């Protein structure tokens, strides 16, 4: 151990917090070097069973985008199914409709944007340069404005749909309290 420390003095300065000699229990009169590691060496840098981006490493960005687009489309379409349902006020009904349509069309905006980038060489070169790190202040500001505007309105639309689902319970129509027809035919708990 002492030979290792003498041949690699960097162990003492960089990797070892403290090194001192303690008496040997096996052979009296001799000393053994005792090495205390730094605390950061006792902690794992990566947890092997923790989820990471390894799960999607072989999936193309276009495939992930299409999956997210379809998820938004179905989520928006599911809420648009309540297009003509009862709402406490006409304002709430129109906000519901606008939110459901916006959520469903956000993925379509992604498809339109990708199509536009692939068709127009100037837009494609801007995007490629921006992705490679050649960012102009004006281009970054324009892109940031679009992302902030679309992203915040998407979050607000989803929040409204969830909140309105609970808020509309305050004023249900009388038909909501009637027994459904299928309950008379099929046994249920």
Short mmCIF file of C-alpha atoms in Angstrom, two decimals:
data_model
loop_
_atom_site.label_atom_id
_atom_site.label_comp_id
_atom_site.label_asym_id
_atom_site.label_seq_id
_atom_site.Cartn_x
_atom_site.Cartn_y
_atom_site.Cartn_z
CA UNK A 1 0.00 0.00 0.00
CA UNK A 2 2.81 2.37 0.85
CA UNK A 3 4.50 1.64 -2.47
CA UNK A 4 1.28 2.51 -4.32
CA UNK A 5 1.00 5.82 -2.50
CA UNK A 6 4.67 6.64 -3.16
CA UNK A 7 4.41 5.77 -6.84
CA UNK A 8 1.20 7.76 -7.30
CA UNK A 9 1.35 10.87 -5.11
CA UNK A 10 -1.74 12.25 -6.88
CA UNK A 11 -3.79 9.80 -4.83
CA UNK A 12 -3.00 11.77 -1.72
CA UNK A 13 -3.78 15.16 -3.17
CA UNK A 14 -6.78 14.49 -5.41
CA UNK A 15 -8.57 11.35 -4.37
CA UNK A 16 -7.71 10.79 -0.72
CA UNK A 17 -8.94 12.99 2.10
CA UNK A 18 -6.56 11.75 4.77
CA UNK A 19 -3.76 9.19 4.95
CA UNK A 20 -2.01 8.12 8.12
CA UNK A 21 -0.28 5.03 9.52
CA UNK A 22 -1.86 2.69 12.08
CA UNK A 23 -0.20 -0.18 13.97
CA UNK A 24 -0.54 -3.57 12.30
CA UNK A 25 -2.41 -6.24 14.26
CA UNK A 26 -0.84 -9.17 12.41
CA UNK A 27 2.84 -8.20 12.86
CA UNK A 28 3.76 -6.07 15.90
CA UNK A 29 6.07 -3.12 15.32
CA UNK A 30 4.94 -2.49 11.76
CA UNK A 31 2.54 0.13 10.53
CA UNK A 32 -0.08 0.00 7.76
CA UNK A 33 -1.14 3.01 5.73
CA UNK A 34 -4.78 3.85 6.39
CA UNK A 35 -6.53 5.68 3.59
CA UNK A 36 -9.77 7.63 4.06
CA UNK A 37 -11.54 8.34 0.80
CA UNK A 38 -13.26 11.60 0.02
CA UNK A 39 -17.05 11.55 0.63
CA UNK A 40 -17.87 12.06 -3.06
CA UNK A 41 -16.06 8.80 -3.85
CA UNK A 42 -18.52 6.89 -1.69
CA UNK A 43 -21.53 8.05 -3.73
CA UNK A 44 -22.49 6.46 -7.03
CA UNK A 45 -22.52 8.87 -9.96
CA UNK A 46 -25.26 6.96 -11.79
CA UNK A 47 -27.98 4.77 -10.32
CA UNK A 48 -28.26 1.74 -12.57
CA UNK A 49 -32.00 1.15 -12.17
CA UNK A 50 -33.09 4.81 -12.40
CA UNK A 51 -35.05 5.69 -15.58
CA UNK A 52 -33.15 7.83 -18.01
CA UNK A 53 -33.11 8.70 -21.69
CA UNK A 54 -31.86 5.17 -22.41
CA UNK A 55 -35.49 4.13 -22.89
CA UNK A 56 -35.85 6.23 -26.06
CA UNK A 57 -32.31 6.06 -27.41
CA UNK A 58 -33.23 4.13 -30.56
CA UNK A 59 -36.37 6.11 -31.37
CA UNK A 60 -36.21 8.78 -34.05
CA UNK A 61 -37.30 12.31 -33.07
CA UNK A 62 -39.94 12.27 -35.78
CA UNK A 63 -41.51 9.11 -34.32
CA UNK A 64 -41.61 10.64 -30.84
CA UNK A 65 -43.20 13.78 -32.30
CA UNK A 66 -45.86 11.77 -34.11
CA UNK A 67 -46.67 9.82 -30.95
CA UNK A 68 -47.01 13.05 -28.95
CA UNK A 69 -49.10 14.59 -31.73
CA UNK A 70 -51.47 11.62 -31.71
CA UNK A 71 -51.70 11.72 -27.92
CA UNK A 72 -52.69 15.41 -28.06
CA UNK A 73 -55.12 14.73 -30.88
CA UNK A 74 -56.88 11.97 -28.93
CA UNK A 75 -56.87 13.98 -25.69
CA UNK A 76 -58.40 16.98 -27.45
CA UNK A 77 -60.88 14.82 -29.39
CA UNK A 78 -61.94 13.07 -26.19
CA UNK A 79 -62.80 16.44 -24.64
CA UNK A 80 -64.34 17.73 -27.87
CA UNK A 81 -66.82 14.85 -27.59
CA UNK A 82 -68.58 17.01 -24.98
CA UNK A 83 -69.06 19.73 -27.62
CA UNK A 84 -72.87 19.90 -27.22
CA UNK A 85 -73.14 18.84 -23.58
CA UNK A 86 -74.65 21.02 -20.86
CA UNK A 87 -72.43 23.74 -19.38
CA UNK A 88 -73.45 26.21 -16.66
CA UNK A 89 -72.94 29.17 -19.00
CA UNK A 90 -72.38 29.76 -22.70
CA UNK A 91 -68.97 31.34 -21.90
CA UNK A 92 -67.86 28.11 -20.26
CA UNK A 93 -69.16 26.12 -23.24
CA UNK A 94 -67.20 28.24 -25.74
CA UNK A 95 -64.06 28.16 -23.61
CA UNK A 96 -64.39 24.37 -23.41
CA UNK A 97 -64.78 24.13 -27.18
CA UNK A 98 -61.82 26.43 -27.83
CA UNK A 99 -59.63 24.56 -25.35
CA UNK A 100 -60.49 21.13 -26.78
CA UNK A 101 -59.92 22.34 -30.34
CA UNK A 102 -56.61 23.99 -29.43
CA UNK A 103 -55.34 20.91 -27.60
CA UNK A 104 -56.24 18.69 -30.56
CA UNK A 105 -54.71 21.06 -33.09
CA UNK A 106 -51.40 21.64 -31.27
CA UNK A 107 -50.02 18.41 -32.66
CA UNK A 108 -51.23 19.45 -36.09
CA UNK A 109 -49.23 22.66 -35.70
CA UNK A 110 -46.15 20.49 -35.15
CA UNK A 111 -46.88 18.57 -38.38
CA UNK A 112 -47.40 21.82 -40.33
CA UNK A 113 -44.18 23.27 -38.93
CA UNK A 114 -42.17 20.16 -39.84
CA UNK A 115 -43.66 20.16 -43.35
CA UNK A 116 -42.84 23.85 -43.78
CA UNK A 117 -39.26 23.35 -42.61
CA UNK A 118 -38.75 20.45 -45.01
CA UNK A 119 -40.25 22.33 -48.00
CA UNK A 120 -38.60 25.75 -47.67
CA UNK A 121 -34.83 25.61 -47.89
CA UNK A 122 -34.37 28.97 -46.15
CA UNK A 123 -36.42 27.90 -43.13
CA UNK A 124 -34.64 24.53 -43.10
CA UNK A 125 -31.19 26.17 -43.16
CA UNK A 126 -32.23 28.50 -40.31
CA UNK A 127 -33.39 25.50 -38.27
CA UNK A 128 -30.25 23.47 -39.01
CA UNK A 129 -27.99 26.40 -38.08
CA UNK A 130 -29.98 27.05 -34.92
CA UNK A 131 -29.78 23.38 -33.90
CA UNK A 132 -26.01 23.38 -34.59
CA UNK A 133 -25.53 26.32 -32.21
CA UNK A 134 -25.28 29.17 -34.71
CA UNK A 135 -28.01 31.20 -33.05
CA UNK A 136 -28.82 34.78 -33.93
CA UNK A 137 -30.45 36.95 -31.30
CA UNK A 138 -33.40 37.84 -33.54
CA UNK A 139 -34.04 34.22 -34.55
CA UNK A 140 -33.79 33.03 -30.96
CA UNK A 141 -36.15 35.75 -29.76
CA UNK A 142 -38.71 34.91 -32.48
CA UNK A 143 -38.51 31.21 -31.74
CA UNK A 144 -38.75 31.84 -28.00
CA UNK A 145 -41.83 34.04 -28.50
CA UNK A 146 -43.60 31.31 -30.48
CA UNK A 147 -42.65 28.61 -27.99
CA UNK A 148 -43.73 30.68 -24.97
CA UNK A 149 -46.99 31.75 -26.60
CA UNK A 150 -47.95 28.28 -27.83
CA UNK A 151 -46.69 26.48 -24.73
CA UNK A 152 -48.39 28.73 -22.19
CA UNK A 153 -51.69 28.70 -24.10
CA UNK A 154 -51.48 24.89 -24.31
CA UNK A 155 -50.96 24.65 -20.55
CA UNK A 156 -53.82 27.07 -19.90
CA UNK A 157 -56.13 25.12 -22.23
CA UNK A 158 -55.36 21.84 -20.47
CA UNK A 159 -55.79 23.44 -17.06
CA UNK A 160 -59.16 24.88 -18.11
CA UNK A 161 -60.43 21.52 -19.37
CA UNK A 162 -59.52 19.81 -16.09
CA UNK A 163 -60.89 22.60 -13.89
CA UNK A 164 -64.11 22.98 -15.87
CA UNK A 165 -64.82 19.27 -15.55
CA UNK A 166 -65.11 19.81 -11.80
CA UNK A 167 -66.62 23.30 -11.88
CA UNK A 168 -69.50 22.26 -14.14
CA UNK A 169 -70.71 19.84 -11.45
CA UNK A 170 -72.08 22.83 -9.53
CA UNK A 171 -75.01 23.19 -11.94
CA UNK A 172 -75.95 19.82 -13.38
CA UNK A 173 -79.17 19.38 -15.39
CA UNK A 174 -81.98 17.30 -13.87
CA UNK A 175 -81.26 14.49 -16.35
CA UNK A 176 -77.94 13.84 -14.63
CA UNK A 177 -79.82 12.43 -11.62
CA UNK A 178 -82.01 10.01 -13.59
CA UNK A 179 -81.26 6.30 -13.67
CA UNK A 180 -79.68 5.28 -16.98
CA UNK A 181 -81.67 2.92 -19.22
CA UNK A 182 -79.04 0.16 -19.21
CA UNK A 183 -79.24 -0.09 -15.40
CA UNK A 184 -82.70 -1.62 -15.71
CA UNK A 185 -81.49 -4.30 -18.17
CA UNK A 186 -78.05 -5.36 -16.89
CA UNK A 187 -77.37 -6.41 -13.30
CA UNK A 188 -74.85 -4.16 -11.58
CA UNK A 189 -73.51 -3.39 -8.13
#
